[in-house]
CSV table of C-alpha atoms in Angstrom, one decimal:
chain,number,residue,atom,x,y,z
A,6,ASN,CA,87.2,235.3,71.6
A,7,GLN,CA,90.1,237.5,70.5
A,8,ALA,CA,92.4,234.7,69.8
A,9,ALA,CA,90.1,232.9,67.4
A,10,GLY,CA,89.4,236.1,65.4
A,11,SER,CA,93.0,237.1,65.3
A,12,ASN,CA,93.9,233.6,64.1
A,13,SER,CA,91.3,233.9,61.3
A,14,TYR,CA,92.9,237.1,60.2
A,15,SER,CA,96.4,235.7,60.5
A,16,GLN,CA,95.5,232.7,58.4
A,17,GLY,CA,94.1,234.9,55.7
A,18,MET,CA,97.3,236.9,55.6
A,19,VAL,CA,99.4,233.6,55.4
A,20,ASP,CA,97.3,232.4,52.5
A,21,VAL,CA,97.8,235.6,50.5
A,22,LEU,CA,101.5,235.7,51.3
A,23,THR,CA,102.0,232.0,50.5
A,24,THR,CA,100.5,232.5,47.0
A,25,TYR,CA,102.8,235.5,46.4
A,26,THR,CA,105.8,233.6,47.7
A,27,GLN,CA,105.1,230.7,45.4
A,28,ALA,CA,104.9,233.1,42.4
A,29,LEU,CA,108.1,234.8,43.5
A,30,GLY,CA,109.9,231.5,43.7
A,31,GLN,CA,113.0,230.4,45.6
A,32,PRO,CA,116.3,232.3,44.7
A,33,SER,CA,117.7,229.1,43.4
A,34,ASP,CA,114.9,228.6,40.9
A,35,SER,CA,115.8,229.6,37.4
A,36,THR,CA,112.4,231.3,37.0
A,37,SER,CA,112.5,233.2,40.3
A,38,LEU,CA,112.8,237.0,40.3
A,39,PRO,CA,116.3,237.0,41.7
A,40,SER,CA,117.5,234.5,39.1
A,41,VAL,CA,115.8,236.3,36.2
A,42,LEU,CA,117.1,239.6,37.3
A,43,SER,CA,120.6,238.2,37.7
A,44,ALA,CA,120.5,236.7,34.2
A,45,PHE,CA,119.4,240.1,32.8
A,46,ASN,CA,122.2,241.8,34.6
A,47,GLN,CA,124.7,239.2,33.4
A,48,ALA,CA,123.4,239.6,29.8
A,49,LEU,CA,123.8,243.4,29.9
A,50,THR,CA,127.3,243.0,31.4
A,51,THR,CA,128.4,240.6,28.7
A,52,LEU,CA,126.8,242.8,26.0
A,53,SER,CA,128.6,245.9,27.3
A,54,ALA,CA,132.0,244.2,26.7
A,55,THR,CA,131.1,243.5,23.0
A,56,PRO,CA,128.1,245.7,22.0
A,57,ASP,CA,128.3,244.8,18.3
A,58,ASP,CA,127.7,241.1,18.9
A,59,THR,CA,124.3,240.2,17.5
A,60,ALA,CA,124.0,237.0,19.5
A,61,LEU,CA,124.7,238.9,22.8
A,62,GLN,CA,122.2,241.6,21.7
A,63,SER,CA,119.6,238.9,21.1
A,64,GLY,CA,120.5,237.3,24.5
A,65,ALA,CA,120.0,240.6,26.3
A,66,VAL,CA,116.6,241.1,24.6
A,67,THR,CA,115.5,237.6,25.6
A,68,ALA,CA,116.7,238.2,29.2
A,69,ALA,CA,114.8,241.5,29.3
A,70,GLN,CA,111.7,239.7,28.0
A,71,ASP,CA,112.1,237.0,30.7
A,72,LEU,CA,112.3,239.7,33.3
A,73,VAL,CA,109.2,241.5,32.1
A,74,GLY,CA,107.4,238.2,32.0
A,75,THR,CA,108.4,237.6,35.6
A,76,PHE,CA,107.1,241.0,36.6
A,77,HIS,CA,103.8,240.3,34.9
A,78,THR,CA,103.5,236.9,36.7
A,79,LEU,CA,104.2,238.6,40.0
A,80,SER,CA,101.7,241.4,39.3
A,81,ALA,CA,99.1,238.8,38.4
A,82,ALA,CA,99.8,236.9,41.6
A,83,VAL,CA,99.4,240.1,43.7
A,84,ALA,CA,96.2,241.0,41.9
A,85,SER,CA,94.8,237.4,42.4
A,86,GLY,CA,95.8,237.5,46.1
A,87,ARG,CA,94.1,240.8,46.6
A,88,GLU,CA,91.0,239.6,44.8
A,89,GLN,CA,90.9,236.5,47.0
A,90,ALA,CA,91.4,238.6,50.1
A,91,ASP,CA,88.6,240.9,49.1
A,92,GLN,CA,86.3,238.0,48.5
A,93,ASN,CA,87.2,236.5,51.9
A,94,ILE,CA,86.6,239.8,53.6
A,95,ALA,CA,83.3,240.4,51.9
A,96,ALA,CA,82.2,236.8,52.9
A,97,ASP,CA,83.3,237.4,56.5
A,98,VAL,CA,81.4,240.8,56.6
A,99,THR,CA,78.3,239.1,55.4
A,100,THR,CA,78.6,236.3,58.0
A,101,VAL,CA,79.2,238.8,60.8
A,102,ASN,CA,76.1,240.8,59.7
A,103,GLN,CA,74.0,237.7,59.5
A,104,THR,CA,75.1,236.7,63.0
A,105,LEU,CA,74.2,240.2,64.2
A,106,ASP,CA,70.7,239.8,62.7
A,107,GLN,CA,70.4,236.4,64.5
A,108,MET,CA,71.6,238.1,67.7
A,109,ALA,CA,69.0,240.8,67.4
A,110,GLN,CA,66.2,238.2,67.1
A,111,ASN,CA,67.6,236.2,70.0
A,112,GLU,CA,68.1,239.2,72.3
A,113,ALA,CA,64.5,240.4,71.6
A,114,GLY,CA,63.2,236.9,72.6
A,115,LEU,CA,65.5,236.8,75.6
A,116,GLN,CA,64.2,240.2,76.9
A,117,GLN,CA,60.6,239.2,76.3
A,118,ALA,CA,61.1,235.9,78.2
A,119,ALA,CA,62.8,237.6,81.0
A,120,ALA,CA,60.1,240.3,81.3
A,121,SER,CA,57.4,237.6,81.4
A,122,GLY,CA,59.3,235.5,84.0
A,123,GLN,CA,59.9,232.6,81.6
A,124,SER,CA,63.2,230.7,81.3
A,125,THR,CA,65.9,232.4,79.4
A,126,ALA,CA,68.3,229.4,79.3
A,127,SER,CA,67.7,228.6,75.7
A,128,TYR,CA,68.2,232.2,74.7
A,129,LEU,CA,71.4,232.4,76.7
A,130,ASP,CA,72.7,229.2,75.0
A,131,THR,CA,71.9,230.6,71.6
A,132,ARG,CA,73.7,233.8,72.5
A,133,ASP,CA,76.7,231.8,73.5
A,134,ARG,CA,76.7,230.0,70.2
A,135,LEU,CA,76.3,233.2,68.2
A,136,LEU,CA,79.1,234.9,70.1
A,137,SER,CA,81.3,231.8,69.5
A,138,GLY,CA,80.6,232.0,65.8
A,139,LEU,CA,81.2,235.8,65.8
A,140,SER,CA,84.5,235.3,67.5
A,141,GLN,CA,85.6,232.9,64.6
A,142,GLN,CA,85.3,235.9,62.2
A,143,LEU,CA,86.9,238.6,64.2
A,144,PRO,CA,88.3,239.3,67.7
A,145,ILE,CA,85.5,240.4,70.0
A,146,LYS,CA,85.0,241.6,73.6
A,147,VAL,CA,81.8,240.9,75.4
A,148,TYR,CA,80.6,243.1,78.3
A,149,GLN,CA,77.8,241.9,80.6
A,150,GLU,CA,75.3,244.6,81.4
A,151,SER,CA,72.3,244.5,83.7
A,152,ASN,CA,69.0,242.7,82.9
A,153,ASN,CA,70.7,240.0,80.8
A,154,SER,CA,71.9,242.5,78.2
A,155,ILE,CA,75.4,242.6,76.7
A,156,ILE,CA,77.6,244.9,74.7
A,157,VAL,CA,79.8,243.3,72.0
A,158,THR,CA,82.7,245.2,70.5
A,159,THR,CA,85.7,244.3,68.3
A,160,ASP,CA,89.0,244.1,70.2
A,161,GLN,CA,89.7,247.6,68.8
A,162,GLY,CA,86.5,249.0,70.4
A,163,THR,CA,84.1,249.2,67.5
A,164,THR,CA,80.7,248.4,68.8
A,165,LEU,CA,78.9,245.6,67.0
A,166,TRP,CA,76.0,245.2,69.5
A,167,ASP,CA,74.7,247.4,72.3
A,168,GLY,CA,71.0,246.5,72.2
A,169,SER,CA,71.0,247.3,68.5
A,170,GLU,CA,73.0,246.1,65.6
A,171,HIS,CA,76.0,248.0,64.2
A,172,LYS,CA,76.6,246.2,61.0
A,173,LEU,CA,79.9,246.1,59.2
A,174,ALA,CA,80.4,247.4,55.6
A,175,PHE,CA,83.0,246.5,53.0
A,176,THR,CA,83.6,248.1,49.6
């Protein structure tokens, strides 16, 4: 259960970092931050040798504009990555909370069936399916209690289910 949830989180981080790395570029790319910064540095160094040369002045301004443009591109990539991460987190929180709602309904049915001596097999199967789905969203631990009840926590110990729902929130 923990491995699937950790993998989901890790994949989300990889996606965000891949987007940023693509915007940053490889050092050998002429539009990458290291290349643009080097070109700006070179333009300033060349200009410092002959500060009155208008062509060198223009070249330094162009190099500075390229550098600023690269920073804007990187800033937009970070903002986009953060927005995408926020949307993914919000969707995951919604999914977890919906799963907890389904778990509450299933657990109520399970307890009623057990109290009346009916078979609980279908409820236990549904519980397993719900726990499996929950573990795809975040790392969980499940503790078996008496009378067919369980406690579900995150791997960090935050209680999600202990006979009642403890929903997640995300702002």
